Coordinates of C-alpha atoms and ligand atoms in Angstrom, one line a residue:
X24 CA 64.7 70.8 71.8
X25 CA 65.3 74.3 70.6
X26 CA 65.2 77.3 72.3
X27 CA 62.0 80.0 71.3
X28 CA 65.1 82.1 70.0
X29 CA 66.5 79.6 67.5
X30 CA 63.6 78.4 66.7
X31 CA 61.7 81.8 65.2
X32 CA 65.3 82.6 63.2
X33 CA 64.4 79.1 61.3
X34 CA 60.1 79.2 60.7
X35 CA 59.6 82.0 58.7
X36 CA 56.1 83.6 59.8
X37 CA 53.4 81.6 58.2
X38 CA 50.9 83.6 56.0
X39 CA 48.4 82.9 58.8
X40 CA 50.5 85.0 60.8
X41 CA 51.1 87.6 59.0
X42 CA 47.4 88.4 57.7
X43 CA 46.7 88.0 61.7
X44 CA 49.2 90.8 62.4
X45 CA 48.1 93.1 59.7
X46 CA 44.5 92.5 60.3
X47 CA 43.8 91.4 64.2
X48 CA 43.6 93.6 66.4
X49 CA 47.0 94.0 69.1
X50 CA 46.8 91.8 71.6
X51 CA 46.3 94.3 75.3
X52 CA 49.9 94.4 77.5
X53 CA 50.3 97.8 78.0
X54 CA 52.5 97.7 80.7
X55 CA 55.7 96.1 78.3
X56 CA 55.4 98.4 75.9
X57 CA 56.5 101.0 77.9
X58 CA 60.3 101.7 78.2
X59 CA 61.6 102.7 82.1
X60 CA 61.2 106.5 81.9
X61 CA 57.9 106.4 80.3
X62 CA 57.2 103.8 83.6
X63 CA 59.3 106.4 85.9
X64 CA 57.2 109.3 84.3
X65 CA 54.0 107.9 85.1
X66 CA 54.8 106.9 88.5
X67 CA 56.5 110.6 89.1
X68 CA 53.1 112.2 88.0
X69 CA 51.2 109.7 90.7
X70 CA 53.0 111.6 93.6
X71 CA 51.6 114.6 93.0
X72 CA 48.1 112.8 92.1
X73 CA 48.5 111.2 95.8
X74 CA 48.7 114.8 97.3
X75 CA 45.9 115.9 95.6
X76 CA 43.8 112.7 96.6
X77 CA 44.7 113.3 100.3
X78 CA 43.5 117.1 100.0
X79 CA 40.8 117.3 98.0
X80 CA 38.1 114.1 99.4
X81 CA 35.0 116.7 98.7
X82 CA 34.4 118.6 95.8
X83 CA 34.6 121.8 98.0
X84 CA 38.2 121.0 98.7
X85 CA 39.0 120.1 95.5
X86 CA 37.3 123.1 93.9
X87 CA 39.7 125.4 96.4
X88 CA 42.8 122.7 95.9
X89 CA 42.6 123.2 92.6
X90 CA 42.3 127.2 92.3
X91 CA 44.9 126.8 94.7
X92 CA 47.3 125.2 92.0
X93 CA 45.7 127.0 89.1
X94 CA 46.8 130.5 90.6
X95 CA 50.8 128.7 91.4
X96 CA 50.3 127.9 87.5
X97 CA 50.0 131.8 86.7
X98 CA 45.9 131.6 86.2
X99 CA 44.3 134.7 87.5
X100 CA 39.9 134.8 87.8
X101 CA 37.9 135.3 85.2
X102 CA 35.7 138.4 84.5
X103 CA 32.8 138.1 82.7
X104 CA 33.2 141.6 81.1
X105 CA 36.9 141.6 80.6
X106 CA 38.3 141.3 77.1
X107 CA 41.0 138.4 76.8
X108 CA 43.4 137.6 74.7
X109 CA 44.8 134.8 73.0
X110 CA 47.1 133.0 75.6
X111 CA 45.1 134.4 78.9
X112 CA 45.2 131.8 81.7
X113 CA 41.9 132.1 83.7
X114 CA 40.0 130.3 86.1
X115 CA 36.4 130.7 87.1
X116 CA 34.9 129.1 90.2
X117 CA 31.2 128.0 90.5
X118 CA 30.4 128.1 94.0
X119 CA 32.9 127.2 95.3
X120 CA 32.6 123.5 94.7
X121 CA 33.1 123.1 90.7
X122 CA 35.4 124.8 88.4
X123 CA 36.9 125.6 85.2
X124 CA 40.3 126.5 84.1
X125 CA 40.9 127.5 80.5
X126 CA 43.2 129.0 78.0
X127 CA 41.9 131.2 75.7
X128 CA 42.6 130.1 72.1
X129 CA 44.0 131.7 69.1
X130 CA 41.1 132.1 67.7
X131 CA 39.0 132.3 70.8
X132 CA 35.6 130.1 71.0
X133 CA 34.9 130.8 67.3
X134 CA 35.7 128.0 66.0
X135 CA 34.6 125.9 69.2
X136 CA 36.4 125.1 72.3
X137 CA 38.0 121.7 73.3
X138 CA 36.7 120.7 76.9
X139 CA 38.0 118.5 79.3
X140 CA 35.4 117.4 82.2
X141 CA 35.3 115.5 85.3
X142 CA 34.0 115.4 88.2
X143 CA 35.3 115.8 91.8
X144 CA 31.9 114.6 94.0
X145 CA 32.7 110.8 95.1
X146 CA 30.3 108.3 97.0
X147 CA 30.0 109.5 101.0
X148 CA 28.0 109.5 104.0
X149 CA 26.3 113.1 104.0
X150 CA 25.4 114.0 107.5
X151 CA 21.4 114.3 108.0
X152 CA 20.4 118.4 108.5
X153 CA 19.1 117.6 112.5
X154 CA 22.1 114.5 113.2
X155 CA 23.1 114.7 116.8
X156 CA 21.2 112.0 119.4
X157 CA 21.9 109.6 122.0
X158 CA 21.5 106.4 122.3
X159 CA 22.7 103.7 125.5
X160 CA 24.9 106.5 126.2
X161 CA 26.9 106.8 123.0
X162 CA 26.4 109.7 121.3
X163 CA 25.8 109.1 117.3
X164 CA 25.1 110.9 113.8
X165 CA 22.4 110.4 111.5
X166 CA 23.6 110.2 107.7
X167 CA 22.5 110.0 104.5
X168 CA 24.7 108.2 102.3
X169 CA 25.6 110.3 99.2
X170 CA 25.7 108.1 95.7
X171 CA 25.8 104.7 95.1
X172 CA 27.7 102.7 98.0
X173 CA 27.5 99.3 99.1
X174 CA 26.5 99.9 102.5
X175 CA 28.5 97.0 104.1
X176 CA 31.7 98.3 103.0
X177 CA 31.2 101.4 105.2
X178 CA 31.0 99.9 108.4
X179 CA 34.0 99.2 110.7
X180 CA 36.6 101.5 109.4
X181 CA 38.0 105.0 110.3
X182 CA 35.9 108.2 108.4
X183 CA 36.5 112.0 108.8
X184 CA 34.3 114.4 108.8
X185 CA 34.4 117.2 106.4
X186 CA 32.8 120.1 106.0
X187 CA 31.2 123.5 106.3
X188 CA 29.0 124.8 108.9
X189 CA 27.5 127.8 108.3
X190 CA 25.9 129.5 112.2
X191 CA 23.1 131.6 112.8
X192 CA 25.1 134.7 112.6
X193 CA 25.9 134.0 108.9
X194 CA 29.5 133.3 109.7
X195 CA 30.8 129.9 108.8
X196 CA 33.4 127.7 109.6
X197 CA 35.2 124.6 107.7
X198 CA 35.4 121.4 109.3
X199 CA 38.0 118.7 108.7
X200 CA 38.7 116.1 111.5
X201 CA 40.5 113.0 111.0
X202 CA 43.1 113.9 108.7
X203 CA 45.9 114.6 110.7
X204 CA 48.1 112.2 112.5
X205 CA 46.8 113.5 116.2
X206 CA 42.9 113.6 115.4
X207 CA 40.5 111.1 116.3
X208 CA 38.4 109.4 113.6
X209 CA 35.1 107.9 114.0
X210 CA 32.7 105.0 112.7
X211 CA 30.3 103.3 111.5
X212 CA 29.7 99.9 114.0
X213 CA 28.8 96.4 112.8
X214 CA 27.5 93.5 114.5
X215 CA 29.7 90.5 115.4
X216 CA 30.0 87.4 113.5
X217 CA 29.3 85.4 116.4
X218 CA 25.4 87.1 116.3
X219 CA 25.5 87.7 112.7
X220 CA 23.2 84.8 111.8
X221 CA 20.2 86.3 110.8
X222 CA 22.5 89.6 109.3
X223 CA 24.2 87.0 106.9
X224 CA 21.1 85.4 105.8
X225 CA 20.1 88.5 104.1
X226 CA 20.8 89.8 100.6
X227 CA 24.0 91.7 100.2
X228 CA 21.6 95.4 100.1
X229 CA 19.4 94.3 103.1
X230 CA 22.4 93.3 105.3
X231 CA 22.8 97.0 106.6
X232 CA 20.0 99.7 106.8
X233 CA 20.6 103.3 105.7
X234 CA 19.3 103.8 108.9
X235 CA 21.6 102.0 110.5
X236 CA 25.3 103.7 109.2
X237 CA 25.2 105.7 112.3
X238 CA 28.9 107.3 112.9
X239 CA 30.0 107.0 116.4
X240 CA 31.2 110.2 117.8
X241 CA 31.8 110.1 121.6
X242 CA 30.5 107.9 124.6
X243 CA 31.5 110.6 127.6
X244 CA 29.1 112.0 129.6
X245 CA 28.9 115.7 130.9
X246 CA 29.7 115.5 134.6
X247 CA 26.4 116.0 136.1
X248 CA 24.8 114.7 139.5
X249 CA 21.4 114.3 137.0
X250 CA 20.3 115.1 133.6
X251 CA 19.4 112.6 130.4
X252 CA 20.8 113.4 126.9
X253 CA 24.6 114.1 128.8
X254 CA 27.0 112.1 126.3
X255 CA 25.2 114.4 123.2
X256 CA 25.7 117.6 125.4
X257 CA 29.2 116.6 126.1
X258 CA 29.7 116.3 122.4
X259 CA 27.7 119.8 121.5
X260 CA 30.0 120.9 124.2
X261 CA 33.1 120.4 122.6
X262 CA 31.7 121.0 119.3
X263 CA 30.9 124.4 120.5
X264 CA 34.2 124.7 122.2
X265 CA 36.1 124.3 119.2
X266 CA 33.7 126.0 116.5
X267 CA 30.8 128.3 118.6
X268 CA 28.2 125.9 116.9
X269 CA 25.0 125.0 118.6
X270 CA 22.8 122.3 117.8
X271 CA 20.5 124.1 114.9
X272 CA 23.7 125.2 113.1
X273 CA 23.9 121.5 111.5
X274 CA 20.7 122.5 109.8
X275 CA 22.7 125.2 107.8
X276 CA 25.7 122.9 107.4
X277 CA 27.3 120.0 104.6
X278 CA 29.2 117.8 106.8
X279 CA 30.3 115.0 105.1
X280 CA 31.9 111.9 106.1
X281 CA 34.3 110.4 104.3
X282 CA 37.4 107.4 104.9
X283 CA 40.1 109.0 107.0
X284 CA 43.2 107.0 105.2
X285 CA 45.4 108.4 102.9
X286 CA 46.0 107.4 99.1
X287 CA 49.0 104.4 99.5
X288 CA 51.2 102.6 96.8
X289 CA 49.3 99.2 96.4
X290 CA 51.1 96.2 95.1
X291 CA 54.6 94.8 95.9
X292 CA 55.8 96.6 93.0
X293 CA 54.0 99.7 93.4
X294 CA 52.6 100.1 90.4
X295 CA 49.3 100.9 91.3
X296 CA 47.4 103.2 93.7
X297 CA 44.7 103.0 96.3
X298 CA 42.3 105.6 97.7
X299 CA 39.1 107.1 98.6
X300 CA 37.5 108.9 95.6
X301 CA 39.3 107.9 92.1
X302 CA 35.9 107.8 90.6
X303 CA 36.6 110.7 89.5
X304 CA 39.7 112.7 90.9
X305 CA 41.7 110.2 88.8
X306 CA 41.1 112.1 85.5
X307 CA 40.0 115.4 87.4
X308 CA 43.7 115.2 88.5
X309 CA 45.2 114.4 84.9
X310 CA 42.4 117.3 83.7
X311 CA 43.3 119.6 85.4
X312 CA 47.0 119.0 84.9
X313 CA 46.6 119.0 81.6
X314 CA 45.7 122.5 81.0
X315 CA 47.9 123.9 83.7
X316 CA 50.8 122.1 82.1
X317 CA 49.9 123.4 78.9
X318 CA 52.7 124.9 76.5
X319 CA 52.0 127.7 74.0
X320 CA 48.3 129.2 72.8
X321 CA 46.3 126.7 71.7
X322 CA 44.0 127.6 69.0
X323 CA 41.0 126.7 70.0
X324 CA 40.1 127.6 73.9
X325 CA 40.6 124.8 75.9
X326 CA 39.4 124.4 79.4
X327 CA 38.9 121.8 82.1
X328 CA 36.1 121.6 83.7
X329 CA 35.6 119.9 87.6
X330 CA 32.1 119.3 88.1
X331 CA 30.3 118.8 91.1
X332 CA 27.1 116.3 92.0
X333 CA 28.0 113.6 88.8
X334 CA 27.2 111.1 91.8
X335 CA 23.7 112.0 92.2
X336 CA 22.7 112.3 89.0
X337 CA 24.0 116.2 88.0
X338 CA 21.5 118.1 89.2
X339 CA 21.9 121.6 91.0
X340 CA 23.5 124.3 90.5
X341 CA 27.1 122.8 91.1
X342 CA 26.2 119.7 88.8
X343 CA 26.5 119.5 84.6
X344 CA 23.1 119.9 84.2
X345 CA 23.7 123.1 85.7
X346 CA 23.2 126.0 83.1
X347 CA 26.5 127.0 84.9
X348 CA 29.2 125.7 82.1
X349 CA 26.9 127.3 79.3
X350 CA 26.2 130.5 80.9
X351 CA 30.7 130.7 80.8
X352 CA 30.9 129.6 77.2
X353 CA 28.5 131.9 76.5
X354 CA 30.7 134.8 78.2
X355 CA 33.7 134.1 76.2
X356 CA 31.3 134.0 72.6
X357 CA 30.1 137.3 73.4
X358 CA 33.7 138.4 74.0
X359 CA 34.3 137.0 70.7
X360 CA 31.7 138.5 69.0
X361 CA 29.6 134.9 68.1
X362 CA 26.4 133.1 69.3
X363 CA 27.5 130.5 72.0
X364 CA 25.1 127.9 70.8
X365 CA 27.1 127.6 67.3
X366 CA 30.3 127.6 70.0
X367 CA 28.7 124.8 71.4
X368 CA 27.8 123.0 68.4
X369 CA 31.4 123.2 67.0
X370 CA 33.1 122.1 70.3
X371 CA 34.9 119.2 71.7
X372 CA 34.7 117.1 74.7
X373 CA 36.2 114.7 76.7
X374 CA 34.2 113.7 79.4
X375 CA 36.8 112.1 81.5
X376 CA 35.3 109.6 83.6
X377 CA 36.0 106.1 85.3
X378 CA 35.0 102.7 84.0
X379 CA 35.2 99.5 85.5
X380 CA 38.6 97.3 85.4
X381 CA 38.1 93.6 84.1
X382 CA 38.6 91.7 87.7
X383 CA 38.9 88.1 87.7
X384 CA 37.1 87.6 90.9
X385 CA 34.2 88.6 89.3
X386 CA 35.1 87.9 85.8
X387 CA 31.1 87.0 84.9
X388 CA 29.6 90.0 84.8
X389 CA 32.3 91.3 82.4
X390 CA 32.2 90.9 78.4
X391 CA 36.5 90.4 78.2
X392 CA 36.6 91.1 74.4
X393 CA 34.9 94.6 75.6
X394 CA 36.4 95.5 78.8
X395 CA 39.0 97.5 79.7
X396 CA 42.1 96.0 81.7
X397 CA 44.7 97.5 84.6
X398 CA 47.7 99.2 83.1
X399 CA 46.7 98.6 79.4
X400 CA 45.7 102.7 79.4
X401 CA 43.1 105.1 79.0
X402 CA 40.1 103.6 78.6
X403 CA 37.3 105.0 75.8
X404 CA 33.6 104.0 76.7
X405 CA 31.9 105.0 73.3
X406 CA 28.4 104.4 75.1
X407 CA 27.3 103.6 78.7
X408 CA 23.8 103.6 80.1
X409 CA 21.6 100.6 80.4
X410 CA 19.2 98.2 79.2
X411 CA 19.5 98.6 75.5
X412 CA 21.5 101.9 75.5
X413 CA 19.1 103.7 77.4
X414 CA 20.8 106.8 79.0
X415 CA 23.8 107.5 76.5
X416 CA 24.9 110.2 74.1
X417 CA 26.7 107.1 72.2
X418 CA 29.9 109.2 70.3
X419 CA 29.4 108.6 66.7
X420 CA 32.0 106.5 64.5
X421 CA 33.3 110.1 63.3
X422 CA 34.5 111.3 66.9
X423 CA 35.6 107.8 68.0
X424 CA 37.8 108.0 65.1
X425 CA 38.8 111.6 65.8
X426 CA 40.2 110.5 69.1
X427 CA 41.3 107.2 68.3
X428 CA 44.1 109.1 65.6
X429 CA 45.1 111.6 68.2
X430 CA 45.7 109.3 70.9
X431 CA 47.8 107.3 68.4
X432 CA 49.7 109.8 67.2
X433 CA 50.6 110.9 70.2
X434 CA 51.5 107.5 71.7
X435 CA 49.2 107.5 74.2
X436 CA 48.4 103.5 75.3
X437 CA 44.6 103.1 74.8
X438 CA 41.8 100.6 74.9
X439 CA 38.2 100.6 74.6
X440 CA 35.5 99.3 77.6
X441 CA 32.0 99.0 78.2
X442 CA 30.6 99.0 81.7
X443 CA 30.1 95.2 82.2
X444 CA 28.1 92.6 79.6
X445 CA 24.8 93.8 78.5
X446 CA 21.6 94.0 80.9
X447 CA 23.8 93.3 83.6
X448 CA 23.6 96.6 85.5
X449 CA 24.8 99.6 83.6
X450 CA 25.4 103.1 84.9
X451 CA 26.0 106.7 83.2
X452 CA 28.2 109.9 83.3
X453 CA 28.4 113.2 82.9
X454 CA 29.0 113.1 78.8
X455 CA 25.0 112.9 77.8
X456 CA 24.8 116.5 79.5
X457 CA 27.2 117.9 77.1
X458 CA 26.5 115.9 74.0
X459 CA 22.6 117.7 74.7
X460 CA 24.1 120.5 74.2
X461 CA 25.1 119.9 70.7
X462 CA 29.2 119.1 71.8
X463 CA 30.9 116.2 70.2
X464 CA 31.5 113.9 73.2
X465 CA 33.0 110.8 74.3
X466 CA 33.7 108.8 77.8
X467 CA 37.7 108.8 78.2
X468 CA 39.0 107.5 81.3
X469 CA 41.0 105.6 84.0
X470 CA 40.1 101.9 84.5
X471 CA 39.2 101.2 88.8
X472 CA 39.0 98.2 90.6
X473 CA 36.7 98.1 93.2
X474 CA 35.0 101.3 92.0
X475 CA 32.9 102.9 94.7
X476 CA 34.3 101.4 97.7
X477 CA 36.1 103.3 100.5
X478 CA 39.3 102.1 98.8
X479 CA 39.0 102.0 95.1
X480 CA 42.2 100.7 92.8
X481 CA 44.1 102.3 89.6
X482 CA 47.2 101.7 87.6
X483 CA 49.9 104.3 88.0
X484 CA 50.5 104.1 83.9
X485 CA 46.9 104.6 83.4
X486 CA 47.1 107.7 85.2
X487 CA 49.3 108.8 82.7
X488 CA 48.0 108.2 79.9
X489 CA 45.1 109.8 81.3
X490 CA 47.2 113.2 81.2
X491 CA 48.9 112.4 78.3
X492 CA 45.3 111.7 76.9
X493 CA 43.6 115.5 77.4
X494 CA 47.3 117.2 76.9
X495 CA 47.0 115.2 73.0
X496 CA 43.5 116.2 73.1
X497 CA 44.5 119.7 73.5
X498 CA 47.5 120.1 71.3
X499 CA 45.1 118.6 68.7
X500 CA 43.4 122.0 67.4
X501 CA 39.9 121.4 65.8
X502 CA 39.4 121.4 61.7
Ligands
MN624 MN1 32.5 108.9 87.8
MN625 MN1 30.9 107.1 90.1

């Protein structure tokens, strides 16, 4: 028998094979195309992605992590009636829980700017404005979970609480327990297996009750001869030892619970990363990275946007539907001398969102031939939405083509993916917002596995080419 080797140096390629090559489209295996630096790159640029995963689990610490970095990277706040120049670095906060960072262009906005936007609000437990009570002498909080969680999966493991509470006297303070090695965490119980029964009968949603995800916070009472209500004064107690809060300040609070691990290597090999909240700090990370690492003047403004509230449907003042990110293009067309609606109309986006990774567990609800795979790169979801295309800015054939050249140019491993076979669910982001506002716009991405759970799953590579995605979007100046 002869070896594969020999074998191809004797059959020539058939001209079957040869019309396949030139017309089929590559067969996906990202991974072996990549030499060992490009590999060592992409898993040098994950450390720093870890760190900002483990600081930034709520859009308010992300919005501060990344001024934070933005300032280290020589980007000073922006002024609404301050004149820039071309090459100004500037950063311009939206309180205090979304951002944008941009450089201004060689020729301004005139000609349109090239935007970069994701979001940095994941799926929590929000803690209910009046949350404190006892019950059998454990002392508990009320939530209200915050985007779209299976509810089972947040029972039974650690969670942190994060936050801000603002007190009576209008000072505030920031909460954050959990986090470090020495603090306690707290939880969300579930019932045993052994009386589980009738829980297990249920469908998967009715199995827990909202009202149910309780967190456990403390089961000591107040040392008192009498007295009801003494675990939840021993727990106001220490709350108001450590912060001077009383009860009513957690009506004038955002406390937020959230899982209390930090982002790990997964995989014998490494090559992939798990964490709380890669929908979306997986290309809010590579966004933002993008513009800080950014060489030269571009000639176009570019920016990066971090938007808050893309979990609950972008509304508010925080969220993309937020006059917010037009009211800031509009400051830097008036510097320039032009209307900000033909700014808008000429611009660029990537809205650099998630999209679900073709898993083999649950291979049936996927379409394979239009999914997008671990480690095979950025992902491009032309359209999301639902039941017939309902919800989507769908990127025209022009734009898709526009991105598809500068992504292959660039060498930047791509695919294309749609959220899961037709009328099987669906979902949305952030890019219908900006594609209303007359932007050209398309859905470019990381691929997750197990997207919305406490512990969702992305390739290191694809992190990469994330970055390397928005940096070739950026160094690709509009026509
Ligand atoms: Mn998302
Ligand atoms: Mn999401």
């Amino acid at each position: 028998m002869l070896s594969s080797e020999s074998k191809s140096k004797i059959e020539p390629k058939t001209e079957a094979e040869k019309l396949k090559e030139s017309l089929f489209m590559e067969k996906k295996n990202g991974a072996s195309r990549l030499t060992g630096a490009q590999i060592k790159a992409a898993d040098d640029f994950c450390e720093g992605y870890k760190a900002f995963l483990d600081n930034a689990k709520t859009e308010r610490e992300a919005t501060s992590y990344a001024v934070e970095m933005a300032k280290k990277a020589g980007f000073s706040k922006f002024e609404a009636d301050k004149t820039y120049k071309p090459g100004d670095k500037i950063y311009y906060v939206n309180k205090k829980k979304s951002v944008i960072v941009a450089i201004i262009g060689k020729e301004g906005v005139k000609n349109g700017a090239q935007i970069a936007v994701a979001h940095i609000d994941s799926p929590r437990l929000d803690i209910k404005p009046n949350p404190l009570y006892e019950a059998s002498d454990l002392a508990m909080l009320k939530t209200h979970y915050y985007g779209g969680i299976k509810k089972y999966q947040w029972t039974a493991m650690p969670l942190a609480l994060h936050g801000k509470i603002v007190k009576k006297d209008g000072t505030s303070v920031g909460v954050r327990i959990g986090e470090d090695k020495d603090d306690p965490v707290f939880c969300v119980t579930d019932l045993l297996p052994h009386l589980a029964k009738e829980q297990v009968a249920k469908p998967l949603h009715k199995a827990i009750d909202a009202e149910n995800l309780n967190i456990l916070v403390g089961s000591r009472p107040f040392k008192s001869e009498k007295g009801a209500e003494l675990v939840k004064l021993n727990i106001m107690k220490i709350l108001n030892d450590k912060y001077g809060v009383v009860e009513s300040d957690f009506l004038s609070a955002e406390l937020e619970m959230v899982p209390a691990f930090k982002a790990k290597d997964v995989g014998l090999d490494r090559s992939m990363v798990g964490a709380y909240g890669h929908d979306d700090r997986v290309c809010a990370y590579p966004s933002l990275m993008a513009v800080l690492d950014y060489k030269g003047v571009p000639k176009n403004t570019v920016m990066t946007v971090l938007a808050d509230k893309e979990e609950t449907g972008s509304d508010g003042n925080t969220g993309m539907k937020s006059a917010f990110f037009m009211y800031f293009v509009a400051d830097l067309a008036k510097m320039d001398k032009v209307d900000y609606k033909h700014v808008l109309m000429k611009s660029q986006c990537l809205s650099a969102d998630v999209n679900a990774a073709f898993d083999p567990a649950y291979s049936a609800v996927y379409d394979p031939a239009n999914s997008c795979y671990i480690n095979n790169g950025v992902v491009i979801t032309k359209y999301t939405g639902s039941g017939g295309k309902f919800g989507t800015s769908d990127a025209s054939a022009e734009f898709m083509g526009y991105v598809r050249n500068f992504l292959e140019k660039n060498k930047v491993l791509w695919q294309t993916g749609e959220l899961g076979k037709v009328d099987i669910g669906g979902g949305g982001t952030i890019a219908k917002y900006i594609a209303n506002l007359g932007v050209d716009v398309v859905d470019l991405g990381v691929p997750v596995l197990s997207m919305h759970a406490p512990f969702e799953v992305v390739s290191k590579i694809d992190v990469f080419m994330a970055y390397k995605a928005i940096t070739a979007f950026f160094d690709t100046d509009i026509e």
